[in-house]
Amino acid sequence: MTKAGTGDQSASSDDLLIDPLKAKFNTPRLVSRLSNGNILIGDTLNYRIQMISNTENGEKLRTIVNIADSYGSSVITDMVVTEQNTILVSTMDAIYNLVPLCDMGYQLVNNNTECLPICFGSLGQFSCSGRGKCVEPDNCSCLQGLYTGSQCEIPICYGIAANESSVCSYMNGTCGINNQCTCKDGFYGNMCENPICFSQIVGESCGGSLRGTCIHKDRCSCNQHFTGERCELRICSGKSENDTERLGEGGIGSVFMSKYNGMIVAVKVFDLNNLNISEEDFKNEAILLSKLRHPNIINFYGVSTSPTKRYIIMECLDQSMEKVIAKLEFKQLTLSLDQKLKMILNIANGIEYLHSLKPRKIIHRDLKPQNILLDSNGNCKLCDFGLSKSISQATVSALTNQLGTHFYMSPEMFDINAVDPTYATAVDIYSFSIIMWQLLFEIKDPYLFKSSELFHKLKTKSLEQVSSYQLTKMICENNYRPSIPFQSINECTDWCTEFMKSELGNTSTIFKLGQLIKECWQADPKLRPSIEQVVDQLQSLENELV
């Protein structure tokens, strides 16, 4: 097979790169190979040393040394390449030590095998502010979507350059590296698009979404029938207290607050006009809830129907673990380790009850802070059983249908195959481990938080911009998990000294809780402890508290 030649093109200094097969040689009888695989050709009667190298566009040929230009027209008689990739060439009357030359704006690197462009005085990884690639002299190709400017010196946040007035929701924050807006006081969100009213985040500020909207820092726009600085006053003439207030969305159906027999209740509405909701969904959840009786499970009161809607009436608790964790992160609430362990044990006891039911245990499948409610005494109760499944050794549901929130889903839940029934309960153990981590470290988002304070607290770095799919792949295939910032009791003591000084006497307990969390989120469900083992360990930790 011909490697080069047979053509009519000459690789002159004016024609730097050509197809090797189109090249025209004149007695190319000297051939050698550089350490990087490039091929040198001594084109003897053309008085040139030429090189074939791999480029993005395939193999290309160029002249790297012209003997005639440098030393006169003398026939090349021999050629040797040294370990340093310099070239020794002999002619009829002399021996020359040659080093390949680069064009203006390029520099010879990689053991004399490659000419790299120079951008604004810098080369390689140091060029283009370290945020792009120098593609030719003084021409940077910036990391797409992250930086712009002639030297890639200007960061981009969500498609808007840092020097534009509309960046970070019109200067509600400062655009920094890695597509990250650092919000000013009074704003939050990825793009600082959400104002904070009276130190409360969206959903709680201005009396909740039914009463009003936070439109700027500490400024509410109240909906009809509400007034007051924080929309805290109801205008009774325009709206009855008996009307429902939306509490949130469940795995299947929406949840509202209403009155039933003089009692405030939560009503889950199944709208049969919604193609994603069926009569079967309603029946399954209603029947399941009607059988559950436990202090750490939401109370079920009954059902009601209309021609196009079905209703499940249950206990109303408007405080969720999601809100608790958010308040902890924003330092609006303080909980001791003892209080956190009590909450964690409440949740574990609820899971243990579900997993021990006879003849068929129940797997929740959608455990997350949003589905854990708290009563006025701080007791935790599991709710939203729309994705729950009953299992037995004889009959196994395909647990991978109707999946829950991916942050809390175990790796096996993403598998197209049915979950092994022997270890099916382990999916709840994994979800529980993420919740324990969030409560212990007081962080609402286990993976994609942006705060530099949290990076410092967890001794970790920001993820590069990743999609939901990429993050899921990292969790499932690379065993990626939230950061636990200590690996030994000594490290834990140092960490507590900085971040949990009030719990220094419980350093050993905090370290053991971190180890338990790691056991519960192991990739292999067979290696995760059962909920009975988890409860035993948690009770032991509670007894250790100082």
PDB file of C-alpha atoms in Angstrom, residues 102-109 115-118 137:
ATOM      1  CA  CYS A 102       8.267  26.515  13.269  1.00  0.00           C
ATOM      2  CA  ASP A 103       6.422  29.308  11.491  1.00  0.00           C
ATOM      3  CA  MET A 104       6.118  32.760  13.005  1.00  0.00           C
ATOM      4  CA  GLY A 105       3.844  32.598  16.043  1.00  0.00           C
ATOM      5  CA  TYR A 106       4.561  28.934  16.782  1.00  0.00           C
ATOM      6  CA  GLN A 107       6.972  27.286  19.213  1.00  0.00           C
ATOM      7  CA  LEU A 108       8.670  23.879  18.992  1.00  0.00           C
ATOM      8  CA  VAL A 109       7.584  21.584  21.876  1.00  0.00           C
ATOM      9  CA  CYS A 115       4.844  23.281  16.680  1.00  0.00           C
ATOM     10  CA  LEU A 116       2.251  24.805  18.996  1.00  0.00           C
ATOM     11  CA  PRO A 117       0.676  28.227  18.395  1.00  0.00           C
ATOM     12  CA  ILE A 118       1.409  31.043  20.853  1.00  0.00           C
ATOM     13  CA  PRO A 137      -1.315  32.489  16.887  1.00  0.00           C
TER      14      PRO A 137
END
